[in-house]
Tab-separated table of C-alpha atoms in Angstrom:
chain	number	residue	atom	x	y	z
A	1	MET	CA	148.046	58.036	-28.422
A	2	LYS	CA	149.176	61.776	-28.099
A	3	ALA	CA	147.682	62.529	-31.504
A	4	ALA	CA	144.477	60.429	-31.089
A	5	PRO	CA	141.366	62.326	-31.109
A	6	THR	CA	139.077	62.365	-28.034
A	7	PRO	CA	136.465	59.917	-29.440
A	8	VAL	CA	139.272	57.399	-30.095
A	9	LEU	CA	140.594	57.709	-26.712
A	10	ILE	CA	137.043	57.308	-25.187
A	11	ARG	CA	136.580	54.190	-27.355
A	12	SER	CA	139.978	52.857	-26.137
A	13	THR	CA	139.019	53.490	-22.492
A	14	ILE	CA	135.658	51.658	-23.001
A	15	ALA	CA	137.393	48.668	-24.678
A	16	ALA	CA	139.970	48.442	-21.774
A	17	ALA	CA	137.111	48.304	-19.218
A	18	ARG	CA	135.374	45.590	-21.254
A	19	ASN	CA	138.719	43.679	-21.604
A	20	ALA	CA	139.296	43.818	-17.912
A	21	GLN	CA	135.879	42.312	-17.414
A	22	ASP	CA	136.732	39.476	-19.976
A	23	LEU	CA	140.138	38.829	-18.162
A	24	LEU	CA	138.411	38.429	-14.867
A	25	ASN	CA	135.645	36.022	-16.338
A	26	ASP	CA	138.559	33.985	-17.868
A	27	ALA	CA	140.303	33.893	-14.490
A	28	LYS	CA	137.217	32.555	-12.790
A	29	VAL	CA	136.822	29.896	-15.442
A	30	LEU	CA	140.342	28.771	-14.749
A	31	ALA	CA	140.079	28.903	-11.062
A	32	GLU	CA	136.832	26.781	-11.155
A	33	ALA	CA	138.871	24.282	-13.309
A	34	GLY	CA	141.646	24.080	-10.698
A	35	ARG	CA	144.206	26.143	-12.714
A	36	LYS	CA	145.074	28.299	-9.801
A	37	ALA	CA	148.376	29.846	-11.172
A	38	ARG	CA	146.978	30.918	-14.486
A	39	ALA	CA	143.828	32.141	-12.828
A	40	TYR	CA	145.956	34.425	-10.550
A	41	SER	CA	147.947	35.761	-13.389
A	42	LEU	CA	144.898	36.656	-15.344
A	43	ALA	CA	143.182	38.248	-12.378
A	44	ALA	CA	146.259	40.433	-11.916
A	45	LEU	CA	146.187	41.407	-15.451
A	46	ALA	CA	142.448	42.328	-15.085
A	47	VAL	CA	143.392	44.826	-12.203
A	48	GLU	CA	146.225	46.232	-14.582
A	49	GLU	CA	143.780	46.607	-17.323
A	50	VAL	CA	141.628	48.761	-15.177
A	51	GLY	CA	144.458	50.644	-14.316
A	52	LYS	CA	145.166	51.163	-18.041
A	53	ALA	CA	141.548	52.429	-18.423
A	54	ALA	CA	142.240	54.941	-15.579
A	55	SER	CA	145.250	56.177	-17.431
A	56	LEU	CA	143.278	56.465	-20.582
A	57	ILE	CA	140.765	58.571	-18.669
A	58	THR	CA	143.657	60.812	-17.635
A	59	LEU	CA	144.658	61.212	-21.314
A	60	THR	CA	141.107	61.686	-22.557
A	61	VAL	CA	140.242	64.555	-20.131
A	62	MET	CA	143.410	66.562	-20.433
A	63	PRO	CA	143.538	69.529	-22.986
A	64	GLU	CA	145.125	68.515	-26.264
A	65	THR	CA	148.002	70.901	-25.774
A	66	LEU	CA	148.881	69.109	-22.578
A	67	ARG	CA	148.310	65.608	-24.182
A	68	ALA	CA	151.222	66.420	-26.611
A	69	GLN	CA	153.627	66.675	-23.771
A	70	ALA	CA	152.329	63.759	-21.613
A	71	PRO	CA	154.653	60.803	-20.759
A	72	VAL	CA	152.381	58.262	-22.545
A	73	GLY	CA	154.935	55.591	-22.047
A	74	ARG	CA	154.809	55.899	-18.241
A	75	LEU	CA	151.181	56.195	-18.055
A	76	LEU	CA	150.335	53.031	-20.260
A	77	GLN	CA	153.430	50.851	-20.006
A	78	TRP	CA	154.358	51.057	-16.278
A	79	HIS	CA	152.801	47.666	-15.052
A	80	GLN	CA	153.189	48.595	-11.389
A	81	LEU	CA	151.614	51.902	-11.794
A	82	LYS	CA	148.579	50.329	-13.621
A	83	GLN	CA	148.380	47.905	-10.891
A	84	ALA	CA	148.203	50.684	-8.406
A	85	GLU	CA	145.628	52.493	-10.361
A	86	GLY	CA	143.400	49.417	-10.728
A	87	LEU	CA	143.482	48.853	-6.955
A	88	PHE	CA	142.980	52.546	-6.278
A	89	MET	CA	139.929	52.463	-8.294
A	90	ALA	CA	138.728	49.355	-6.586
A	91	ALA	CA	139.081	51.095	-3.243
A	92	MET	CA	137.352	54.208	-4.026
A	93	PRO	CA	133.585	54.196	-3.238
A	94	TYR	CA	132.789	57.038	-5.498
A	95	ARG	CA	131.363	57.497	-9.075
A	96	LEU	CA	133.974	58.618	-11.711
A	97	PRO	CA	132.609	62.187	-12.091
A	98	GLU	CA	132.830	62.445	-8.233
A	99	LEU	CA	136.459	61.130	-7.795
A	100	ALA	CA	138.690	64.012	-8.624
A	101	PRO	CA	136.635	66.467	-6.604
A	102	ARG	CA	136.577	64.105	-3.610
A	103	LEU	CA	140.285	63.550	-3.821
A	104	ALA	CA	140.754	67.440	-3.978
A	105	VAL	CA	139.449	67.704	-0.428
A	106	MET	CA	140.215	64.404	1.072
A	107	PRO	CA	142.231	64.608	4.253
A	108	ALA	CA	146.006	63.933	3.481
A	109	GLY	CA	146.201	61.459	6.239
A	110	GLU	CA	143.258	59.550	4.808
A	111	LEU	CA	144.689	59.485	1.319
A	112	ALA	CA	148.084	58.197	2.676
A	113	GLN	CA	146.349	55.491	4.673
A	114	VAL	CA	144.522	54.336	1.444
A	115	LEU	CA	147.651	54.173	-0.499
A	116	THR	CA	149.707	52.522	2.185
A	117	ALA	CA	146.924	49.763	2.445
A	118	MET	CA	147.530	49.038	-1.312
A	119	ASP	CA	151.197	48.476	-1.048
A	120	ALA	CA	151.079	44.903	0.012
A	121	PRO	CA	148.501	43.749	-2.609
A	122	ALA	CA	150.285	45.606	-5.284
A	123	ASP	CA	153.664	43.990	-4.418
A	124	GLU	CA	151.971	40.593	-4.166
A	125	ALA	CA	150.403	41.053	-7.617
A	126	ASP	CA	153.818	42.135	-8.981
A	127	ARG	CA	155.598	39.142	-7.534
A	128	LEU	CA	153.120	36.522	-8.312
A	129	LYS	CA	151.615	37.553	-11.724
A	130	ARG	CA	154.620	36.257	-13.603
A	131	ARG	CA	155.000	33.344	-11.317
A	132	GLY	CA	151.671	32.145	-12.466
A	133	LEU	CA	152.987	31.674	-15.934
A	134	TYR	CA	156.789	30.995	-15.612
A	135	VAL	CA	159.231	28.789	-13.616
A	136	ASP	CA	161.932	30.666	-12.105
A	137	VAL	CA	165.075	30.417	-9.954
A	138	ASP	CA	165.323	32.957	-6.996
A	139	ARG	CA	168.506	34.338	-5.500
A	140	GLY	CA	168.678	31.500	-3.100
A	141	ALA	CA	168.892	29.057	-5.997
A	142	ARG	CA	165.175	27.861	-5.095
A	143	ILE	CA	163.280	26.729	-7.997
A	144	ARG	CA	159.750	28.594	-7.849
A	145	GLU	CA	156.976	26.995	-9.845
A	146	PRO	CA	153.372	28.424	-10.766
A	147	SER	CA	151.887	25.464	-8.875
A	148	GLU	CA	153.134	27.119	-5.556
A	149	ILE	CA	150.621	29.789	-5.760
A	150	SER	CA	147.919	28.933	-3.130
A	151	GLU	CA	144.208	28.932	-3.319
A	152	ALA	CA	143.954	31.696	-0.767
A	153	GLU	CA	146.047	33.997	-2.864
A	154	VAL	CA	143.974	33.260	-5.854
A	155	LEU	CA	140.662	33.874	-4.138
A	156	SER	CA	142.171	37.179	-2.739
A	157	GLN	CA	143.343	38.262	-6.152
A	158	LEU	CA	140.033	37.373	-7.731
A	159	ALA	CA	138.225	39.527	-5.131
A	160	ARG	CA	140.371	42.659	-5.885
A	161	ALA	CA	139.966	42.101	-9.519
A	162	GLY	CA	136.211	41.859	-9.013
A	163	GLN	CA	136.182	45.162	-7.241
A	164	ALA	CA	138.416	46.836	-9.802
A	165	ALA	CA	136.320	45.429	-12.867
A	166	SER	CA	133.100	46.743	-11.211
A	167	ALA	CA	134.383	50.286	-10.813
A	168	ALA	CA	135.624	50.144	-14.566
A	169	ALA	CA	132.122	48.969	-15.633
A	170	GLN	CA	130.964	52.540	-15.112
A	171	LEU	CA	132.751	53.306	-18.351
A	172	LEU	CA	130.252	51.269	-20.310
A	173	GLU	CA	127.363	53.797	-19.161
A	174	PRO	CA	126.364	56.503	-21.675
A	175	GLU	CA	126.384	59.021	-18.898
A	176	ILE	CA	129.860	58.364	-17.928
A	177	GLN	CA	130.992	58.498	-21.434
A	178	ALA	CA	129.284	61.874	-21.840
A	179	TRP	CA	131.274	63.036	-18.759
A	180	LEU	CA	134.548	62.048	-20.534
A	181	VAL	CA	133.748	64.530	-23.232
A	182	ASN	CA	132.808	67.310	-20.564
A	183	PRO	CA	134.926	66.597	-17.423
A	184	VAL	CA	134.697	68.480	-14.334
A	185	ALA	CA	137.481	71.190	-13.634
A	186	GLU	CA	138.990	68.917	-10.833
A	187	ALA	CA	139.387	66.065	-13.310
A	188	VAL	CA	141.241	68.301	-15.797
A	189	GLU	CA	143.525	69.535	-12.892
A	190	LEU	CA	144.170	65.965	-11.895
A	191	SER	CA	145.317	65.269	-15.332
A	192	ARG	CA	147.764	68.308	-15.316
A	193	ALA	CA	149.073	67.028	-11.943
A	194	ALA	CA	149.690	63.506	-13.373
A	195	VAL	CA	151.716	64.933	-16.173
A	196	SER	CA	153.642	67.029	-13.992
A	197	VAL	CA	154.625	64.168	-11.597
A	198	LEU	CA	155.221	61.500	-14.285
A	199	THR	CA	157.365	63.864	-16.093
A	200	GLU	CA	159.644	64.338	-13.063
A	201	VAL	CA	159.546	60.884	-11.625
A	202	SER	CA	162.563	58.683	-11.432
A	203	ASP	CA	162.949	55.360	-13.464
A	204	ALA	CA	162.253	53.220	-10.524
A	205	ARG	CA	159.504	50.626	-11.476
A	206	THR	CA	158.223	49.332	-7.927
A	207	PRO	CA	154.935	49.205	-6.340
A	208	GLU	CA	156.211	51.693	-3.853
A	209	ALA	CA	157.352	54.053	-6.465
A	210	ALA	CA	153.918	53.835	-8.132
A	211	ALA	CA	152.187	54.497	-4.839
A	212	ASN	CA	154.379	57.511	-4.397
A	213	VAL	CA	153.464	58.731	-7.749
A	214	MET	CA	149.775	58.494	-7.013
A	215	LEU	CA	150.214	60.319	-3.745
A	216	ASN	CA	152.214	63.174	-5.388
A	217	VAL	CA	149.687	63.521	-8.108
A	218	VAL	CA	146.730	64.021	-5.562
A	219	CYS	CA	148.926	66.334	-3.396
A	220	LYS	CA	149.562	68.484	-6.593
A	221	LEU	CA	145.851	68.403	-7.405
A	222	ARG	CA	145.018	69.665	-3.935
A	223	VAL	CA	147.661	72.512	-4.253
A	224	ARG	CA	146.134	73.578	-7.578
A	225	VAL	CA	142.603	73.418	-6.586
A	226	ALA	CA	143.158	75.310	-3.434
A	227	ALA	CA	145.198	77.952	-5.435
A	228	LYS	CA	142.295	78.372	-7.802
A	229	ASP	CA	139.857	78.701	-5.006
A	230	ALA	CA	141.854	81.256	-3.281
A	231	ALA	CA	142.187	83.289	-6.556
């Protein structure tokens, strides 16, 4: 990925957005057929795929010299981070070209509130995604089966996946694809902040750690943009 040219990264981003929609559609088919557990897992994967698209956007807009140093594994393989990114995209009511400029001026309290509200859904998805596919035994020696996932949990996850996939659908628009080639300065600074934070982050792989990464990335973005404005 580090050596991939920008056009390849753009096509990968678009493919991830399309795959998120396909996963969501498959989840809906399974839900309608009464296969709740499998539907839940696919819906959770749809949100993660939107998060992967967001990570690929980050790689696409960053300068090539920075891309060579980027912690690509953490960007593309950290499941909880991709889940958090997908939920974040679902929660943001902005067009993609507007997102980084909005984040640069968003009050810190408002940003923290958004990320805190994502903790419970991200933790739920992290717990139940695998339970939709596998039988497990918890620490209390209780057998946990996929069939225990409720209809309410499935409907909630389908709704979140729908919002995330809708946000990612912007990537199928020619004007957004053109923006990826010519991103605004704040988007480039956001990519720099992401590389900085992910390079320094610990090996914890929890929804809380992922939310903290996102908060720190935006805080670094705000500092960078403020410093540039002051200069």
